[in-house]
Amino acid sequence: MELREFFPAGLFAGKTVFVTGGGSGINLGIAKGFAALGANIAICGRTQAKLDGAAKELEALGAKVSARAADVRKPDELNAALSACRDTLGPVDILICGAAGNFLVPAEKLSPNGFKTVIDIDLIGSFNAARLAFDQLAQTRGSIIFISAGMAHMPYAYQLHVGAAKAGIDRMMQNLALEWGPHGIRVNSIVPGPIAGTEGMKRLGGEDHERRGGLGVPLGRMGAVEDIAKAALFLSSPVADWITGVVLAVDGGSGLAGSANFNASAAALLAAQVR
Ligand code: HXC
């Protein structure tokens, strides 16, 4: 990652970054960005083996790492991971709430438990992480970034559950920015566009999108994990120290183009699955 061309190498030296869902994908990419700029990293997720692999990648970048399995739906597990982080790396300066679950399903086939599961992971899991990290963040006068999605701001077909959860996240983000500003805590969201090579793309028909070279993205290409990492680094840096309560779309302009391309790719993927 060439981040040191854009940011000073020690920008986050001595800082502790806690990333939920940090074992893979966009979240691991964000964690690696912070590690490359001197931060120490705590990651949690459901699968210890996945976290252990990610920890090795982060350590290779020079970070001290705390990698402890915790499901964001389970406050006790999350509390244990946050305590382990504080004990080994120091209190959290930057919290990234990235853990998410997703699948394509037509609304009339979405079961009550399927809807609840995504609300539990994305919305309630993000609340749990922010709420349980509050004492540490108040101590460091830290910041929070929620990983939202375009579905929060525009309907995407077969994504009712995700849209409801992510819209909730973006409203919660603003509420926390309002209430926790006086504690010195900044709170923002990032809305990633289509990011090549991620689990989300695979699940949502994005491989078709990738084959077509980012069709419907005004800037003419799919995103890379590093595009999201750069935005997270900016929002967490002193350069952004008067920015709170914003939703930053990092999507090559794709939110401007509507959801029609997504809806077509997703419909094709669902049709292929029933065949
Ligand atoms: C319909 C489904 C389903 C599917 C699960 N369910 N998959 N319904 N279509 N494909 C339903 C189940 O039937 C069940 O309801 C309920 O959801 C819970 O399913 P479980 O498998 O028991 O849940 P769990 O083991 O907790 O798994 C959570 C999960 C899973 C979300 C369902 O997919 C997961 O763990 N995902 C994590 C990884 C992931 O999704 N990453 C991508 C994030 S991308 P019933 O009624 O049968 O009990 C992302 C990007 C968004 O978020 C924006 C992109 C642009």
Short mmCIF file of C-alpha atoms and ligand atoms in Angstrom, two decimals:
data_model
loop_
_atom_site.label_atom_id
_atom_site.label_comp_id
_atom_site.label_asym_id
_atom_site.label_seq_id
_atom_site.Cartn_x
_atom_site.Cartn_y
_atom_site.Cartn_z
CA MET A 1 0.00 0.00 0.00
CA GLU A 2 1.48 3.34 -1.01
CA LEU A 3 -0.24 5.27 1.76
CA ARG A 4 2.99 6.82 2.93
CA GLU A 5 2.99 8.86 -0.29
CA PHE A 6 -0.17 10.57 0.97
CA PHE A 7 0.16 10.56 4.76
CA PRO A 8 3.14 10.99 7.12
CA ALA A 9 4.52 7.56 8.12
CA GLY A 10 4.00 8.02 11.88
CA LEU A 11 0.62 9.77 11.68
CA PHE A 12 -1.06 7.25 13.98
CA ALA A 13 1.97 6.22 16.06
CA GLY A 14 0.91 5.41 19.62
CA LYS A 15 -2.79 5.28 18.66
CA THR A 16 -5.04 2.29 19.22
CA VAL A 17 -7.55 1.39 16.52
CA PHE A 18 -10.33 -1.15 17.20
CA VAL A 19 -12.01 -2.63 14.11
CA THR A 20 -15.13 -4.79 14.31
CA GLY A 21 -15.27 -7.33 11.50
CA GLY A 22 -11.56 -6.64 11.03
CA GLY A 23 -10.62 -10.15 9.90
CA SER A 24 -11.19 -9.56 6.19
CA GLY A 25 -12.33 -7.35 3.36
CA ILE A 26 -12.78 -3.60 3.60
CA ASN A 27 -12.37 -3.66 7.38
CA LEU A 28 -9.02 -5.46 7.23
CA GLY A 29 -7.96 -3.04 4.49
CA ILE A 30 -8.75 -0.13 6.81
CA ALA A 31 -6.86 -1.82 9.66
CA LYS A 32 -3.84 -2.30 7.39
CA GLY A 33 -3.92 1.37 6.44
CA PHE A 34 -3.71 2.40 10.09
CA ALA A 35 -1.02 -0.21 10.77
CA ALA A 36 1.07 1.14 7.88
CA LEU A 37 0.97 4.57 9.54
CA GLY A 38 2.11 3.40 12.95
CA ALA A 39 -1.09 2.47 14.83
CA ASN A 40 -1.62 -0.58 16.99
CA ILE A 41 -4.67 -2.58 16.04
CA ALA A 42 -7.38 -4.60 17.76
CA ILE A 43 -9.66 -6.67 15.56
CA CYS A 44 -12.70 -8.73 16.41
CA GLY A 45 -14.93 -11.03 14.42
CA ARG A 46 -16.64 -14.36 14.83
CA THR A 47 -13.85 -16.67 13.65
CA GLN A 48 -10.60 -16.79 15.61
CA ALA A 49 -8.67 -18.53 12.80
CA LYS A 50 -9.57 -15.73 10.38
CA LEU A 51 -8.51 -13.13 12.95
CA ASP A 52 -5.20 -14.92 13.53
CA GLY A 53 -4.40 -14.78 9.80
CA ALA A 54 -5.30 -11.09 9.67
CA ALA A 55 -3.18 -10.42 12.77
CA LYS A 56 -0.12 -11.80 11.00
CA GLU A 57 -0.68 -9.40 8.10
CA LEU A 58 -1.03 -6.48 10.51
CA GLU A 59 2.05 -7.47 12.51
CA ALA A 60 4.04 -7.63 9.27
CA LEU A 61 3.25 -3.92 8.88
CA GLY A 62 4.75 -3.25 12.32
CA ALA A 63 1.58 -3.12 14.44
CA LYS A 64 1.07 -4.63 17.87
CA VAL A 65 -2.17 -6.57 17.54
CA SER A 66 -4.98 -7.80 19.78
CA ALA A 67 -7.12 -10.31 17.88
CA ARG A 68 -9.96 -11.77 19.90
CA ALA A 69 -13.12 -13.48 18.66
CA ALA A 70 -16.27 -11.54 19.53
CA ASP A 71 -19.68 -11.46 17.86
CA VAL A 72 -20.94 -7.85 17.85
CA ARG A 73 -24.41 -9.22 18.70
CA LYS A 74 -23.05 -10.38 22.07
CA PRO A 75 -22.17 -7.48 24.39
CA ASP A 76 -20.25 -9.73 26.81
CA GLU A 77 -17.93 -10.94 24.05
CA LEU A 78 -17.45 -7.43 22.75
CA ASN A 79 -16.69 -6.15 26.25
CA ALA A 80 -14.07 -8.85 26.70
CA ALA A 81 -12.42 -7.90 23.39
CA LEU A 82 -12.46 -4.19 24.30
CA SER A 83 -10.93 -4.94 27.71
CA ALA A 84 -8.23 -7.12 26.14
CA CYS A 85 -7.49 -4.26 23.73
CA ARG A 86 -7.20 -1.73 26.55
CA ASP A 87 -4.98 -4.04 28.61
CA THR A 88 -2.57 -4.88 25.77
CA LEU A 89 -2.61 -1.78 23.53
CA GLY A 90 -4.12 1.01 25.63
CA PRO A 91 -7.53 2.70 25.36
CA VAL A 92 -9.20 2.95 21.97
CA ASP A 93 -8.51 6.15 20.02
CA ILE A 94 -10.34 5.17 16.85
CA LEU A 95 -13.26 2.76 16.58
CA ILE A 96 -14.25 1.38 13.18
CA CYS A 97 -17.69 -0.28 13.23
CA GLY A 98 -17.50 -2.44 10.14
CA ALA A 99 -19.01 -5.81 11.06
CA ALA A 100 -21.91 -6.55 8.71
CA GLY A 101 -23.96 -9.35 7.25
CA ASN A 102 -25.66 -9.45 3.90
CA PHE A 103 -27.49 -11.62 1.42
CA LEU A 104 -29.76 -10.96 -1.53
CA VAL A 105 -33.40 -11.80 -0.95
CA PRO A 106 -36.69 -10.54 -2.43
CA ALA A 107 -38.69 -8.75 0.28
CA GLU A 108 -41.55 -11.26 0.11
CA LYS A 109 -39.13 -14.09 0.83
CA LEU A 110 -37.23 -12.38 3.66
CA SER A 111 -38.12 -14.19 6.88
CA PRO A 112 -38.64 -12.26 10.13
CA ASN A 113 -35.50 -13.90 11.47
CA GLY A 114 -33.52 -13.03 8.33
CA PHE A 115 -34.52 -9.36 8.74
CA LYS A 116 -33.72 -9.45 12.45
CA THR A 117 -30.35 -11.09 11.88
CA VAL A 118 -29.07 -8.26 9.68
CA ILE A 119 -30.52 -5.60 12.00
CA ASP A 120 -28.81 -7.38 14.90
CA ILE A 121 -25.40 -7.58 13.22
CA ASP A 122 -25.28 -4.23 11.42
CA LEU A 123 -27.35 -1.80 13.47
CA ILE A 124 -27.43 -3.22 16.98
CA GLY A 125 -23.88 -4.57 16.63
CA SER A 126 -22.65 -1.08 15.68
CA PHE A 127 -24.51 0.43 18.63
CA ASN A 128 -23.04 -2.19 20.96
CA ALA A 129 -19.50 -1.43 19.83
CA ALA A 130 -19.89 2.35 20.10
CA ARG A 131 -21.69 2.21 23.44
CA LEU A 132 -19.27 -0.26 25.03
CA ALA A 133 -16.23 1.69 23.77
CA PHE A 134 -17.57 5.00 25.09
CA ASP A 135 -15.49 5.14 28.28
CA GLN A 136 -12.27 4.44 26.38
CA LEU A 137 -13.12 6.94 23.63
CA ALA A 138 -14.03 9.64 26.16
CA GLN A 139 -10.66 9.07 27.81
CA THR A 140 -8.77 9.51 24.51
CA ARG A 141 -11.18 12.07 22.99
CA GLY A 142 -11.26 9.66 20.09
CA SER A 143 -13.37 9.11 17.00
CA ILE A 144 -15.75 6.59 15.49
CA ILE A 145 -16.35 5.63 11.86
CA PHE A 146 -19.37 3.54 10.89
CA ILE A 147 -19.23 1.64 7.61
CA SER A 148 -22.60 2.35 6.03
CA ALA A 149 -23.86 1.57 2.51
CA GLY A 150 -25.61 3.20 -0.41
CA MET A 151 -28.74 1.24 0.56
CA ALA A 152 -29.16 3.63 3.50
CA HIS A 153 -29.94 6.49 1.13
CA MET A 154 -31.66 4.89 -1.85
CA PRO A 155 -33.61 1.64 -2.26
CA TYR A 156 -31.61 -1.26 -3.73
CA ALA A 157 -33.59 -4.32 -4.78
CA TYR A 158 -33.39 -7.40 -2.53
CA GLN A 159 -31.67 -5.30 0.15
CA LEU A 160 -34.60 -4.20 2.33
CA HIS A 161 -32.95 -5.54 5.48
CA VAL A 162 -29.58 -3.92 4.73
CA GLY A 163 -31.16 -0.59 3.78
CA ALA A 164 -33.13 -0.47 7.03
CA ALA A 165 -30.06 -1.37 9.10
CA LYS A 166 -27.67 1.04 7.40
CA ALA A 167 -30.18 3.92 7.43
CA GLY A 168 -30.44 3.33 11.16
CA ILE A 169 -26.66 3.45 11.43
CA ASP A 170 -26.43 6.80 9.68
CA ARG A 171 -29.09 8.38 11.90
CA MET A 172 -27.43 6.86 14.99
CA MET A 173 -24.10 8.27 13.79
CA GLN A 174 -25.54 11.79 13.74
CA ASN A 175 -27.14 11.34 17.14
CA LEU A 176 -23.85 10.20 18.64
CA ALA A 177 -21.99 13.07 16.96
CA LEU A 178 -24.45 15.48 18.59
CA GLU A 179 -24.33 13.92 22.03
CA TRP A 180 -20.68 12.89 22.21
CA GLY A 181 -19.17 16.02 20.64
CA PRO A 182 -18.97 17.61 24.10
CA HIS A 183 -16.90 14.57 25.17
CA GLY A 184 -14.45 15.34 22.36
CA ILE A 185 -15.58 12.31 20.34
CA ARG A 186 -16.09 12.74 16.59
CA VAL A 187 -18.46 10.36 14.80
CA ASN A 188 -18.78 9.90 11.02
CA SER A 189 -19.89 7.35 8.41
CA ILE A 190 -18.33 6.14 5.19
CA VAL A 191 -20.52 4.83 2.38
CA PRO A 192 -18.34 2.60 0.21
CA GLY A 193 -19.26 2.13 -3.44
CA PRO A 194 -18.67 -1.17 -5.25
CA ILE A 195 -15.29 -2.45 -4.06
CA ALA A 196 -13.58 -5.09 -6.20
CA GLY A 197 -12.71 -8.45 -4.72
CA THR A 198 -14.76 -8.19 -1.51
CA GLU A 199 -17.18 -10.65 0.09
CA GLY A 200 -19.94 -8.08 -0.36
CA MET A 201 -19.36 -7.97 -4.12
CA LYS A 202 -19.42 -11.75 -4.36
CA ARG A 203 -22.67 -11.98 -2.41
CA LEU A 204 -24.42 -9.16 -4.25
CA GLY A 205 -23.72 -9.93 -7.88
CA GLY A 206 -20.75 -7.63 -8.06
CA GLU A 207 -18.60 -10.07 -10.01
CA ASP A 208 -20.86 -9.35 -12.95
CA HIS A 209 -20.35 -5.67 -12.20
CA GLU A 210 -16.59 -6.21 -12.03
CA ARG A 211 -16.54 -8.05 -15.35
CA ARG A 212 -18.24 -5.03 -16.87
CA GLY A 213 -15.55 -2.77 -15.47
CA GLY A 214 -17.54 -0.75 -12.98
CA LEU A 215 -20.48 0.03 -15.25
CA GLY A 216 -22.50 2.87 -13.80
CA VAL A 217 -19.66 4.35 -11.77
CA PRO A 218 -19.18 7.93 -13.01
CA LEU A 219 -15.43 7.81 -12.33
CA GLY A 220 -15.26 4.73 -14.55
CA ARG A 221 -13.77 2.05 -12.34
CA MET A 222 -14.60 -0.20 -9.42
CA GLY A 223 -13.26 0.90 -6.06
CA ALA A 224 -10.34 -0.72 -4.27
CA VAL A 225 -10.13 -1.48 -0.56
CA GLU A 226 -7.41 1.19 -0.36
CA ASP A 227 -9.89 3.86 -1.52
CA ILE A 228 -11.92 3.24 1.63
CA ALA A 229 -8.82 3.01 3.82
CA LYS A 230 -7.62 6.42 2.61
CA ALA A 231 -10.98 7.99 3.52
CA ALA A 232 -10.93 6.37 6.98
CA LEU A 233 -7.39 7.64 7.57
CA PHE A 234 -8.38 11.15 6.54
CA LEU A 235 -11.51 11.18 8.73
CA SER A 236 -9.52 9.88 11.72
CA SER A 237 -6.62 12.28 11.30
CA PRO A 238 -6.13 15.73 12.81
CA VAL A 239 -6.81 17.15 9.32
CA ALA A 240 -10.47 16.30 9.97
CA ASP A 241 -10.57 17.44 13.58
CA TRP A 242 -13.57 19.73 13.07
CA ILE A 243 -15.56 17.21 11.02
CA THR A 244 -18.27 15.26 12.78
CA GLY A 245 -21.71 13.95 11.88
CA VAL A 246 -21.02 13.52 8.17
CA VAL A 247 -21.77 10.70 5.75
CA LEU A 248 -18.83 10.53 3.34
CA ALA A 249 -19.62 8.62 0.12
CA VAL A 250 -16.45 7.03 -1.26
CA ASP A 251 -17.98 5.54 -4.36
CA GLY A 252 -16.61 7.13 -7.51
CA GLY A 253 -19.95 8.93 -7.78
CA SER A 254 -21.94 5.70 -8.09
CA GLY A 255 -24.58 6.91 -5.62
CA LEU A 256 -25.49 9.58 -8.15
CA ALA A 257 -26.28 7.00 -10.79
CA GLY A 258 -29.05 5.17 -8.93
CA SER A 259 -29.36 1.48 -8.16
CA ALA A 260 -30.49 0.16 -11.55
CA ASN A 261 -27.20 -1.52 -12.45
CA PHE A 262 -27.02 -3.17 -9.04
CA ASN A 263 -30.65 -4.30 -9.30
CA ALA A 264 -30.01 -5.93 -12.69
CA SER A 265 -26.85 -7.74 -11.55
CA ALA A 266 -28.56 -8.88 -8.35
CA ALA A 267 -31.60 -10.17 -10.22
CA ALA A 268 -29.31 -12.14 -12.53
CA LEU A 269 -27.47 -13.66 -9.57
CA LEU A 270 -30.71 -14.64 -7.82
CA ALA A 271 -32.06 -16.18 -11.04
CA ALA A 272 -28.86 -18.20 -11.46
CA GLN A 273 -29.17 -19.45 -7.86
CA VAL A 274 -32.68 -20.88 -8.37
CA ARG A 275 -31.72 -22.55 -11.63
C1 HXC B 1 -32.67 -15.58 2.57
C2 HXC B 1 -31.34 -15.93 4.43
C3 HXC B 1 -30.19 -16.08 3.59
C4 HXC B 1 -30.37 -15.94 2.18
C5 HXC B 1 -29.58 -16.33 5.67
N1 HXC B 1 -30.91 -16.11 5.69
N2 HXC B 1 -29.11 -16.30 4.41
N3 HXC B 1 -32.55 -15.70 3.92
N4 HXC B 1 -31.62 -15.69 1.72
N5 HXC B 1 -29.36 -16.06 1.33
C6 HXC B 1 -31.76 -16.11 6.85
C7 HXC B 1 -31.82 -17.52 7.43
O1 HXC B 1 -32.72 -18.34 6.70
C8 HXC B 1 -32.28 -17.27 8.86
O2 HXC B 1 -33.66 -17.04 8.94
C9 HXC B 1 -31.58 -15.96 9.17
O3 HXC B 1 -31.27 -15.33 7.93
C10 HXC B 1 -30.30 -16.17 9.96
O4 HXC B 1 -29.44 -17.03 9.24
P1 HXC B 1 -28.19 -17.74 9.90
O5 HXC B 1 -27.41 -18.39 8.84
O6 HXC B 1 -28.65 -18.59 11.05
O7 HXC B 1 -27.42 -16.51 10.55
P2 HXC B 1 -25.91 -16.33 10.93
O8 HXC B 1 -25.19 -17.65 11.02
O9 HXC B 1 -25.88 -15.44 12.09
O10 HXC B 1 -25.29 -15.60 9.64
C11 HXC B 1 -25.52 -14.25 9.38
C12 HXC B 1 -25.68 -14.01 7.87
C13 HXC B 1 -24.50 -14.60 7.10
C14 HXC B 1 -25.80 -12.50 7.65
C15 HXC B 1 -26.96 -14.68 7.44
O11 HXC B 1 -24.70 -14.40 5.73
C16 HXC B 1 -23.20 -14.05 7.53
O12 HXC B 1 -22.64 -14.48 8.54
N6 HXC B 1 -22.64 -13.07 6.84
C17 HXC B 1 -21.36 -12.43 7.29
C18 HXC B 1 -20.51 -12.07 6.16
C19 HXC B 1 -21.16 -11.13 5.20
O13 HXC B 1 -22.37 -11.17 4.98
N7 HXC B 1 -20.36 -10.29 4.61
C20 HXC B 1 -20.79 -9.38 3.59
C21 HXC B 1 -21.04 -8.09 4.14
S1 HXC B 1 -21.19 -7.04 2.75
P3 HXC B 1 -34.74 -18.24 9.32
O14 HXC B 1 -36.06 -17.58 9.19
O15 HXC B 1 -34.51 -19.33 8.30
O16 HXC B 1 -34.39 -18.67 10.70
C22 HXC B 1 -22.04 -5.76 3.16
C23 HXC B 1 -22.01 -4.72 2.08
C24 HXC B 1 -23.27 -3.92 2.02
O17 HXC B 1 -22.61 -5.66 4.18
C25 HXC B 1 -23.23 -2.91 0.92
C26 HXC B 1 -22.58 -3.33 -0.36
C27 HXC B 1 -22.59 -2.30 -1.47
#
